[in-house]
Short mmCIF file of C-alpha atoms in Angstrom, two decimals:
data_model
loop_
_atom_site.label_atom_id
_atom_site.label_comp_id
_atom_site.label_asym_id
_atom_site.label_seq_id
_atom_site.Cartn_x
_atom_site.Cartn_y
_atom_site.Cartn_z
CA MET A 1 0.00 0.00 0.00
CA ASN A 2 1.26 3.49 -0.84
CA THR A 3 2.43 5.41 2.22
CA GLU A 4 2.17 8.83 0.54
CA VAL A 5 -0.73 11.22 0.10
CA THR A 6 -0.87 11.08 -3.71
CA LYS A 7 -2.72 13.33 -6.17
CA GLU A 8 -4.97 10.41 -7.08
CA LEU A 9 -5.87 9.92 -3.42
CA LEU A 10 -6.65 13.62 -2.99
CA ASP A 11 -8.84 13.59 -6.07
CA ARG A 12 -10.82 10.68 -4.64
CA PHE A 13 -11.19 12.38 -1.27
CA GLU A 14 -12.46 15.54 -2.97
CA ALA A 15 -14.95 13.66 -5.12
CA ASP A 16 -16.29 11.72 -2.13
CA PHE A 17 -16.68 14.94 -0.14
CA ASP A 18 -18.41 16.87 -2.91
CA LYS A 19 -21.02 14.24 -3.68
CA GLU A 20 -22.56 14.56 -0.21
CA ARG A 21 -24.82 17.62 0.15
CA ALA A 22 -24.56 17.45 3.96
CA ASN A 23 -20.80 17.99 3.75
CA ARG A 24 -21.24 21.29 1.93
CA VAL A 25 -23.92 22.47 4.37
CA ALA A 26 -21.69 21.57 7.32
CA MET A 27 -18.67 23.27 5.74
CA HIS A 28 -20.46 26.59 5.27
CA ALA A 29 -21.98 26.49 8.78
CA VAL A 30 -18.67 25.72 10.50
CA MET A 31 -16.65 28.17 8.44
CA SER A 32 -18.99 31.01 9.39
CA LYS A 33 -19.97 30.07 12.95
CA GLY A 34 -17.38 27.62 14.28
CA VAL A 35 -17.58 23.94 15.19
CA CYS A 36 -19.44 24.09 18.48
CA ALA A 37 -21.98 26.68 17.34
CA ALA A 38 -22.74 24.68 14.21
CA ALA A 39 -23.02 21.41 16.11
CA LYS A 40 -25.00 22.64 19.11
CA ASN A 41 -27.99 20.46 19.85
CA ALA A 42 -30.86 22.80 20.67
CA ASP A 43 -32.86 19.95 22.20
CA ALA A 44 -30.19 18.97 24.71
CA GLU A 45 -30.68 21.88 27.10
CA GLN A 46 -34.35 21.14 27.73
CA PHE A 47 -33.41 17.73 29.15
CA VAL A 48 -30.98 19.20 31.72
CA PRO A 49 -32.86 22.15 33.28
CA HIS A 50 -31.39 24.23 36.12
CA THR A 51 -33.76 22.77 38.74
CA PHE A 52 -32.71 20.38 41.50
CA SER A 53 -34.40 18.41 44.26
CA VAL A 54 -31.39 18.99 46.54
CA SER A 55 -29.98 22.51 46.28
CA LEU A 56 -27.70 24.32 48.72
CA GLU A 57 -27.58 28.10 49.09
CA GLN A 58 -24.22 29.82 48.64
CA GLY A 59 -22.97 33.40 48.51
CA LYS A 60 -22.01 35.42 45.45
CA ILE A 61 -20.15 33.64 42.67
CA THR A 62 -16.39 34.03 42.88
CA ASN A 63 -14.05 34.84 40.01
CA GLN A 64 -10.53 33.45 39.61
CA LYS A 65 -10.09 35.75 36.60
CA LYS A 66 -6.89 35.13 34.62
CA SER A 67 -5.39 32.60 37.01
CA GLY A 68 -5.37 28.83 37.27
CA ARG A 69 -6.57 28.71 40.87
CA CYS A 70 -9.81 26.78 40.30
CA TRP A 71 -8.80 24.02 42.76
CA MET A 72 -8.12 26.68 45.38
CA PHE A 73 -11.31 28.64 44.70
CA ALA A 74 -13.38 25.44 44.77
CA ALA A 75 -11.91 24.35 48.12
CA LEU A 76 -12.32 27.79 49.66
CA ASN A 77 -15.89 27.95 48.35
CA CYS A 78 -16.59 24.72 50.22
CA MET A 79 -14.99 26.13 53.36
CA ARG A 80 -16.66 29.56 53.23
CA PHE A 81 -19.96 27.70 53.34
CA GLN A 82 -19.18 26.88 56.98
CA THR A 83 -18.36 30.51 57.86
CA MET A 84 -21.57 31.75 56.27
CA LYS A 85 -23.61 29.25 58.29
CA LYS A 86 -21.85 30.02 61.57
CA CYS A 87 -22.01 33.80 61.18
CA GLY A 88 -25.36 34.12 59.42
CA LEU A 89 -23.86 35.81 56.36
CA GLU A 90 -25.53 36.37 52.99
CA THR A 91 -22.16 36.14 51.25
CA PHE A 92 -18.50 35.86 52.18
CA GLU A 93 -15.14 35.10 50.60
CA LEU A 94 -11.90 33.72 51.96
CA SER A 95 -8.65 35.19 50.68
CA GLN A 96 -7.49 33.29 47.62
CA ASN A 97 -4.44 35.55 47.48
CA TYR A 98 -3.33 34.36 50.94
CA THR A 99 -3.39 30.70 49.93
CA LEU A 100 -1.79 31.54 46.57
CA PHE A 101 1.18 33.17 48.34
CA TYR A 102 1.96 30.15 50.49
CA ASP A 103 1.21 27.64 47.74
CA LYS A 104 3.79 29.30 45.48
CA LEU A 105 6.38 29.49 48.25
CA GLU A 106 5.86 25.86 49.23
CA LYS A 107 5.83 24.68 45.61
CA ALA A 108 9.17 26.42 45.05
CA ASN A 109 10.63 24.62 48.05
CA TYR A 110 9.11 21.30 46.93
CA PHE A 111 10.58 21.75 43.45
CA LEU A 112 14.06 22.55 44.75
CA ASN A 113 13.89 19.56 47.11
CA SER A 114 12.95 17.39 44.13
CA ILE A 115 15.97 18.72 42.22
CA LEU A 116 18.20 17.87 45.17
CA ASP A 117 16.71 14.38 45.30
CA THR A 118 17.44 13.75 41.62
CA LEU A 119 20.97 15.09 41.25
CA GLU A 120 22.20 11.81 39.76
CA GLU A 121 19.61 11.87 36.98
CA ASP A 122 20.74 12.92 33.50
CA THR A 123 19.53 16.38 32.56
CA ASP A 124 17.70 14.94 29.54
CA SER A 125 15.97 12.18 31.51
CA ARG A 126 12.19 12.03 31.39
CA LEU A 127 11.99 12.75 35.13
CA ILE A 128 14.12 15.90 35.01
CA ALA A 129 12.25 17.06 31.91
CA HIS A 130 8.98 16.57 33.80
CA LEU A 131 10.18 18.46 36.87
CA LEU A 132 11.40 21.36 34.75
CA SER A 133 8.29 21.50 32.58
CA ALA A 134 6.13 23.44 35.05
CA PRO A 135 7.78 23.86 38.47
CA LEU A 136 5.36 26.56 39.64
CA ASN A 137 2.08 26.49 37.74
CA ASP A 138 -1.19 27.61 39.29
CA GLY A 139 -2.83 24.18 39.37
CA GLY A 140 -3.22 22.01 42.42
CA GLN A 141 -5.00 19.23 44.25
CA TRP A 142 -7.32 19.03 47.24
CA ASP A 143 -4.65 17.50 49.47
CA MET A 144 -2.26 20.32 48.55
CA LEU A 145 -4.78 22.94 49.69
CA CYS A 146 -5.30 21.01 52.91
CA SER A 147 -1.56 21.10 53.55
CA ILE A 148 -1.59 24.90 53.18
CA VAL A 149 -4.56 25.28 55.52
CA ASP A 150 -3.09 22.93 58.12
CA LYS A 151 0.16 24.90 58.18
CA TYR A 152 -0.94 28.49 57.61
CA GLY A 153 -4.67 28.69 58.34
CA LEU A 154 -6.97 30.99 56.34
CA VAL A 155 -8.01 34.63 56.36
CA PRO A 156 -11.01 36.58 55.04
CA LYS A 157 -10.57 38.20 51.67
CA GLU A 158 -10.48 41.64 53.29
CA ALA A 159 -7.39 40.64 55.29
CA MET A 160 -5.38 39.94 52.11
CA ALA A 161 -7.20 41.23 49.06
CA GLU A 162 -6.57 40.36 45.44
CA THR A 163 -3.84 42.19 43.55
CA GLU A 164 -3.42 42.73 39.82
CA VAL A 165 -0.96 39.84 39.82
CA SER A 166 -3.02 37.36 41.86
CA SER A 167 -5.87 37.86 39.37
CA ASN A 168 -3.56 37.60 36.37
CA THR A 169 -0.70 35.31 37.31
CA ASN A 170 1.03 34.73 33.96
CA GLU A 171 3.84 37.27 34.36
CA MET A 172 4.66 36.29 37.93
CA VAL A 173 4.64 32.57 37.13
CA ALA A 174 6.83 33.10 34.05
CA TYR A 175 9.54 35.03 35.90
CA MET A 176 9.48 32.77 38.95
CA THR A 177 9.66 29.72 36.68
CA GLU A 178 12.69 31.24 34.97
CA LYS A 179 14.36 31.70 38.37
CA LEU A 180 13.55 28.17 39.50
CA ARG A 181 15.00 26.65 36.35
CA GLU A 182 18.09 28.80 36.87
CA PHE A 183 18.25 27.61 40.48
CA ALA A 184 17.92 23.97 39.34
CA CYS A 185 20.83 24.52 36.98
CA CYS A 186 22.91 26.10 39.76
CA LEU A 187 22.24 23.26 42.20
CA ARG A 188 23.04 20.54 39.66
CA GLU A 189 26.22 22.28 38.53
CA ALA A 190 27.31 22.84 42.14
CA HIS A 191 26.75 19.13 42.80
CA ARG A 192 28.89 18.19 39.81
CA ALA A 193 31.57 20.55 41.13
CA GLY A 194 31.65 18.66 44.42
CA ALA A 195 29.45 20.77 46.73
CA SER A 196 28.34 19.02 49.91
CA ARG A 197 24.73 18.39 50.89
CA GLU A 198 24.97 21.13 53.52
CA GLU A 199 26.31 23.60 50.98
CA LEU A 200 23.51 22.76 48.57
CA LEU A 201 20.87 23.23 51.27
CA ALA A 202 22.37 26.62 52.15
CA LYS A 203 22.11 27.61 48.50
CA LYS A 204 18.51 26.44 48.43
CA GLU A 205 17.65 28.60 51.44
CA ALA A 206 19.06 31.69 49.73
CA MET A 207 17.08 30.80 46.62
CA LEU A 208 13.87 30.62 48.64
CA GLN A 209 14.55 34.10 49.98
CA THR A 210 14.52 35.35 46.39
CA ILE A 211 11.22 33.59 45.72
CA TYR A 212 9.74 35.01 48.94
CA ASN A 213 10.79 38.51 47.94
CA MET A 214 9.21 38.12 44.50
CA LEU A 215 5.98 36.89 46.06
CA CYS A 216 5.78 39.84 48.46
CA ILE A 217 6.36 42.27 45.60
CA CYS A 218 3.63 40.63 43.50
CA LEU A 219 1.06 39.63 46.09
CA GLY A 220 1.79 41.63 49.22
CA GLN A 221 2.80 40.34 52.64
CA PRO A 222 0.47 37.83 54.33
CA PRO A 223 -1.08 39.01 57.61
CA LYS A 224 0.00 37.42 60.87
CA ALA A 225 -3.06 38.74 62.74
CA PHE A 226 -6.18 40.67 61.79
CA ASP A 227 -9.61 41.80 62.99
CA PHE A 228 -12.63 39.99 61.61
CA GLU A 229 -15.54 42.42 61.19
CA TYR A 230 -18.87 41.61 59.58
CA ARG A 231 -22.58 42.36 59.58
CA ASP A 232 -24.92 39.35 59.59
CA LYS A 233 -28.23 38.85 57.79
CA GLU A 234 -30.02 40.58 60.66
CA LYS A 235 -27.77 43.63 60.15
CA LYS A 236 -26.07 43.06 63.49
CA PHE A 237 -22.40 44.10 63.54
CA HIS A 238 -19.69 41.76 64.89
CA ARG A 239 -15.99 42.27 65.55
CA ASP A 240 -13.36 39.71 66.60
CA CYS A 241 -9.94 41.28 67.14
CA GLY A 242 -6.40 39.96 66.89
CA LEU A 243 -7.14 36.65 65.21
CA THR A 244 -4.30 34.62 63.76
CA PRO A 245 -5.03 32.80 60.48
CA LYS A 246 -5.04 29.42 62.24
CA ALA A 247 -7.30 30.69 65.03
CA PHE A 248 -9.70 32.10 62.44
CA TYR A 249 -9.88 28.74 60.68
CA GLU A 250 -10.51 26.82 63.88
CA LYS A 251 -13.21 29.24 65.10
CA TYR A 252 -15.06 30.15 61.91
CA ILE A 253 -14.61 27.12 59.64
CA GLY A 254 -13.57 24.22 61.82
CA LEU A 255 -13.68 21.37 59.31
CA GLU A 256 -11.48 18.44 60.32
CA LEU A 257 -9.68 18.17 57.02
CA SER A 258 -8.22 14.76 57.81
CA ASP A 259 -11.79 13.41 57.56
CA TYR A 260 -12.04 14.42 53.88
CA ILE A 261 -10.55 12.11 51.29
CA SER A 262 -10.27 11.99 47.51
CA LEU A 263 -12.14 9.42 45.45
CA ILE A 264 -11.19 8.98 41.83
CA ASN A 265 -12.71 7.12 38.92
CA ALA A 266 -9.98 5.89 36.56
CA PRO A 267 -11.32 2.81 34.76
CA THR A 268 -7.98 1.93 33.16
CA ALA A 269 -6.41 -1.52 33.26
CA ASP A 270 -3.38 -0.33 35.24
CA LYS A 271 -5.47 1.00 38.16
CA PRO A 272 -7.68 -1.65 39.77
CA TYR A 273 -10.63 -0.41 41.81
CA TYR A 274 -10.48 -0.52 45.62
CA GLN A 275 -6.82 0.43 45.71
CA SER A 276 -5.22 3.65 46.92
CA TYR A 277 -2.79 5.64 44.79
CA THR A 278 -0.34 8.48 45.14
CA VAL A 279 1.79 10.27 42.55
CA GLN A 280 5.57 10.60 42.63
CA TYR A 281 6.94 14.15 42.92
CA LEU A 282 3.48 15.70 43.30
CA GLY A 283 2.87 18.07 46.18
CA ASN A 284 3.59 21.46 47.68
CA VAL A 285 4.26 21.44 51.45
CA ALA A 286 7.30 19.20 52.00
CA GLU A 287 6.04 17.92 55.36
CA GLY A 288 2.35 18.12 54.42
CA ARG A 289 -0.16 15.40 53.66
CA PRO A 290 0.64 13.49 50.47
CA VAL A 291 -1.69 13.51 47.50
CA LYS A 292 -3.65 10.29 47.89
CA TYR A 293 -6.73 8.82 46.21
CA VAL A 294 -8.80 5.67 46.29
CA ASN A 295 -10.04 4.44 42.90
CA LEU A 296 -13.71 3.44 42.91
CA PRO A 297 -16.49 2.66 40.42
CA ILE A 298 -18.28 5.82 39.27
CA GLU A 299 -21.49 4.96 41.13
CA GLU A 300 -19.67 5.06 44.45
CA LEU A 301 -18.42 8.58 43.71
CA LYS A 302 -22.00 9.62 42.99
CA ASP A 303 -23.43 7.92 46.08
CA ALA A 304 -20.90 9.58 48.39
CA ALA A 305 -21.44 13.01 46.80
CA ILE A 306 -25.23 12.66 47.07
CA ALA A 307 -25.01 11.65 50.73
CA GLN A 308 -22.90 14.70 51.60
CA LEU A 309 -25.16 17.06 49.65
CA ARG A 310 -28.26 15.67 51.34
CA ASP A 311 -26.60 16.39 54.68
CA GLY A 312 -26.25 20.02 53.62
CA GLU A 313 -22.58 20.21 52.70
CA PRO A 314 -21.09 21.06 49.27
CA VAL A 315 -18.66 18.75 47.45
CA TRP A 316 -15.34 19.61 45.78
CA PHE A 317 -14.81 17.76 42.49
CA GLY A 318 -12.42 17.64 39.53
CA CYS A 319 -13.32 17.10 35.88
CA ASP A 320 -12.38 17.79 32.25
CA VAL A 321 -14.46 20.92 31.92
CA GLY A 322 -13.65 21.67 28.27
CA LYS A 323 -15.23 18.50 26.92
CA ARG A 324 -18.83 18.66 25.65
CA SER A 325 -19.74 21.73 27.70
CA SER A 326 -21.24 25.10 26.81
CA ARG A 327 -20.18 28.22 28.67
CA GLU A 328 -23.27 29.97 27.31
CA GLY A 329 -26.16 28.64 29.36
CA GLY A 330 -23.84 26.54 31.51
CA VAL A 331 -24.62 23.06 30.19
CA MET A 332 -22.30 20.06 30.60
CA ASP A 333 -23.77 17.19 28.64
CA THR A 334 -22.37 14.58 26.27
CA ARG A 335 -25.17 15.41 23.79
CA ILE A 336 -24.79 19.20 23.79
CA TYR A 337 -22.94 19.04 20.45
CA ASP A 338 -24.05 16.71 17.67
CA LEU A 339 -20.53 16.17 16.36
CA ASP A 340 -21.23 12.74 14.91
CA ASP A 341 -23.75 14.16 12.45
CA LEU A 342 -21.73 17.29 11.75
CA PHE A 343 -18.58 15.39 10.76
CA ASP A 344 -20.29 12.15 9.68
CA THR A 345 -18.15 10.07 11.98
CA THR A 346 -18.34 8.57 15.46
CA PHE A 347 -16.32 9.75 18.46
CA SER A 348 -16.23 6.40 20.19
CA MET A 349 -13.38 6.35 22.71
CA THR A 350 -14.27 5.10 26.18
CA LYS A 351 -13.30 6.94 29.36
CA ALA A 352 -10.42 4.52 29.90
CA GLN A 353 -9.19 4.94 26.33
CA ARG A 354 -9.30 8.72 26.61
CA LEU A 355 -7.12 8.54 29.72
CA ASP A 356 -4.69 6.08 28.19
CA TYR A 357 -4.30 8.02 24.94
CA GLY A 358 -4.09 11.55 26.31
CA GLN A 359 -7.52 12.67 25.11
CA SER A 360 -8.84 13.57 28.56
CA LEU A 361 -7.77 14.19 32.14
CA MET A 362 -8.77 16.42 35.03
CA THR A 363 -8.39 20.07 34.04
CA HIS A 364 -10.69 22.00 36.38
CA ALA A 365 -12.16 21.88 39.89
CA MET A 366 -15.59 23.15 40.91
CA VAL A 367 -18.20 22.56 43.61
CA PHE A 368 -21.37 20.50 43.61
CA GLN A 369 -24.06 22.60 45.29
CA GLY A 370 -26.98 20.37 44.42
CA VAL A 371 -28.31 17.31 42.64
CA ASN A 372 -31.63 16.25 41.12
CA LEU A 373 -32.89 12.84 42.20
CA ASP A 374 -35.64 10.95 40.38
CA ALA A 375 -38.51 9.06 42.03
CA GLU A 376 -36.18 6.12 42.72
CA GLY A 377 -33.54 8.34 44.31
CA ASN A 378 -31.12 8.17 41.37
CA SER A 379 -29.26 11.24 40.19
CA ASN A 380 -29.89 12.62 36.70
CA ARG A 381 -28.28 16.07 36.89
CA TRP A 382 -26.00 18.10 39.16
CA ARG A 383 -25.84 21.75 40.22
CA VAL A 384 -22.32 23.08 39.73
CA GLU A 385 -20.84 26.24 41.26
CA ASN A 386 -18.01 27.56 39.10
CA SER A 387 -15.42 30.28 39.80
CA TRP A 388 -15.48 32.12 36.47
CA GLY A 389 -17.69 34.99 37.62
CA ASP A 390 -21.44 35.42 37.24
CA GLN A 391 -21.27 35.98 33.48
CA ALA A 392 -20.33 32.36 32.79
CA GLY A 393 -23.05 29.73 32.70
CA ARG A 394 -26.32 30.81 34.29
CA ASP A 395 -25.38 33.43 36.88
CA GLY A 396 -22.15 31.52 37.48
CA TYR A 397 -23.78 28.09 37.86
CA TYR A 398 -23.68 25.12 35.49
CA VAL A 399 -25.87 22.05 35.16
CA MET A 400 -24.14 18.72 34.59
CA SER A 401 -26.00 15.71 33.24
CA ASP A 402 -25.46 12.35 34.91
CA ARG A 403 -24.03 10.90 31.69
CA TRP A 404 -21.45 13.74 31.58
CA PHE A 405 -20.51 12.88 35.17
CA ASP A 406 -19.87 9.31 34.05
CA GLU A 407 -17.53 10.31 31.23
CA TYR A 408 -15.63 13.39 32.40
CA THR A 409 -15.72 13.58 36.22
CA TYR A 410 -12.57 12.10 37.69
CA GLN A 411 -12.47 13.06 41.35
CA VAL A 412 -14.72 14.00 44.28
CA VAL A 413 -13.76 14.83 47.85
CA VAL A 414 -16.10 13.72 50.63
CA ASN A 415 -16.13 13.09 54.33
CA LYS A 416 -15.03 9.52 54.88
CA LYS A 417 -18.19 8.81 56.89
CA TYR A 418 -20.06 8.52 53.59
CA LEU A 419 -17.92 5.65 52.31
CA SER A 420 -18.44 1.92 52.58
CA ARG A 421 -16.16 -0.16 54.78
CA GLU A 422 -14.62 -1.66 51.64
CA ALA A 423 -13.80 1.77 50.22
CA LEU A 424 -12.32 2.98 53.51
CA GLU A 425 -10.16 -0.10 53.87
CA ALA A 426 -8.97 0.39 50.31
CA TYR A 427 -8.05 4.02 51.04
CA GLU A 428 -6.00 2.93 54.05
CA LYS A 429 -3.94 0.48 52.00
CA THR A 430 -0.36 1.38 51.19
CA PRO A 431 -0.81 3.52 48.07
CA VAL A 432 0.58 2.49 44.71
CA ALA A 433 2.95 5.24 43.54
CA LEU A 434 2.05 6.40 40.03
CA LYS A 435 4.59 7.93 37.67
CA PRO A 436 4.78 11.76 37.81
CA TRP A 437 3.28 12.00 34.30
CA ASP A 438 0.34 9.69 34.97
CA PRO A 439 -2.99 11.32 33.99
CA MET A 440 -4.15 10.96 37.58
CA GLY A 441 -1.32 13.32 38.51
CA SER A 442 -2.93 16.15 36.57
CA LEU A 443 -3.61 19.39 38.43
CA ALA A 444 -6.90 21.24 38.36
#
């Protein structure tokens, strides 16, 4: 068989294309409107309305703006729910800038520690290439946020407000990444020149001072103590003076974060269900809790999320938000775009195949604030709180069909009390360490 694209082959392709009227109609529609607009299924939205049998009330929609802090916003949106309940607030926000500051500082330290741990690796090895690829990006995981909270506490947004840079992190991340790659080069060259471990650690400490300085210049200095002032729904004024960030967390949020664990659904052959997993070289706080998941069938993720929602508590989750979703109207449904008819082909990969072949992984974290249950108690759609401002979706909220959940939701975080004994025992097993580039190591 000829391995080239020949003129004869092109002529046949052209003739086959031209003889189908639907191809010409599709071509003109897509060329003028784009793929998704041309393929949008107008009937799909009526089958996933924004109504829910279980629906929690939350404050104003948050906005991560031009930053990749969705995982952080989603976690803080879950936690602010507790403050709003305790204080009787109509709306409230925790400082995402505060957690950003310490996440960046801890990630820099974690990266430099990883460089020190891999000094014998060749510079062109896959591991070193992976470490250098994105030493300080904005993404993260639930366990990484918990490590920040455990160590540094939290503060209200007023105590450390957003800056131009926290809302638009590209420049800061680019220059700090440049410094960290330079620092990695310095440490590896010093090692080759015979520097001792103690000398390398001293160099690392000086490097962290540079990163700290850059963070202060970009984000401001984190508060050590502050006054918490607010007016509740009854218009009564409250003031609590001299709170430390950890004292604020304990008094006004108070979740026992060790009770919350990550469930994933990765139906690939290399990851049996009812087994725990971790990911090599993934983390932020060196001494913090490791990233750890238990892999379960998709129905168990749903059951645990439903149980927590019915008890009145939101659920953090991670998904591949860009697949089969519409920002306009806020619909996440596998049938929202009729791509099979548009292109006269079938997109037939399974969830496992998409993971194995790089077609899908977790890209975004949001919060479940509700679910619709049918007469038998089964879910058919989910209420999703996003962090893209109130102009995205419907006033900032999305609706996710149950079939979309099956295909593109990869992780939920729930209180362990909602899990079966089998799932809990699986979580407590010694975790299998996945390679750093495994799709389950992706950051939201």
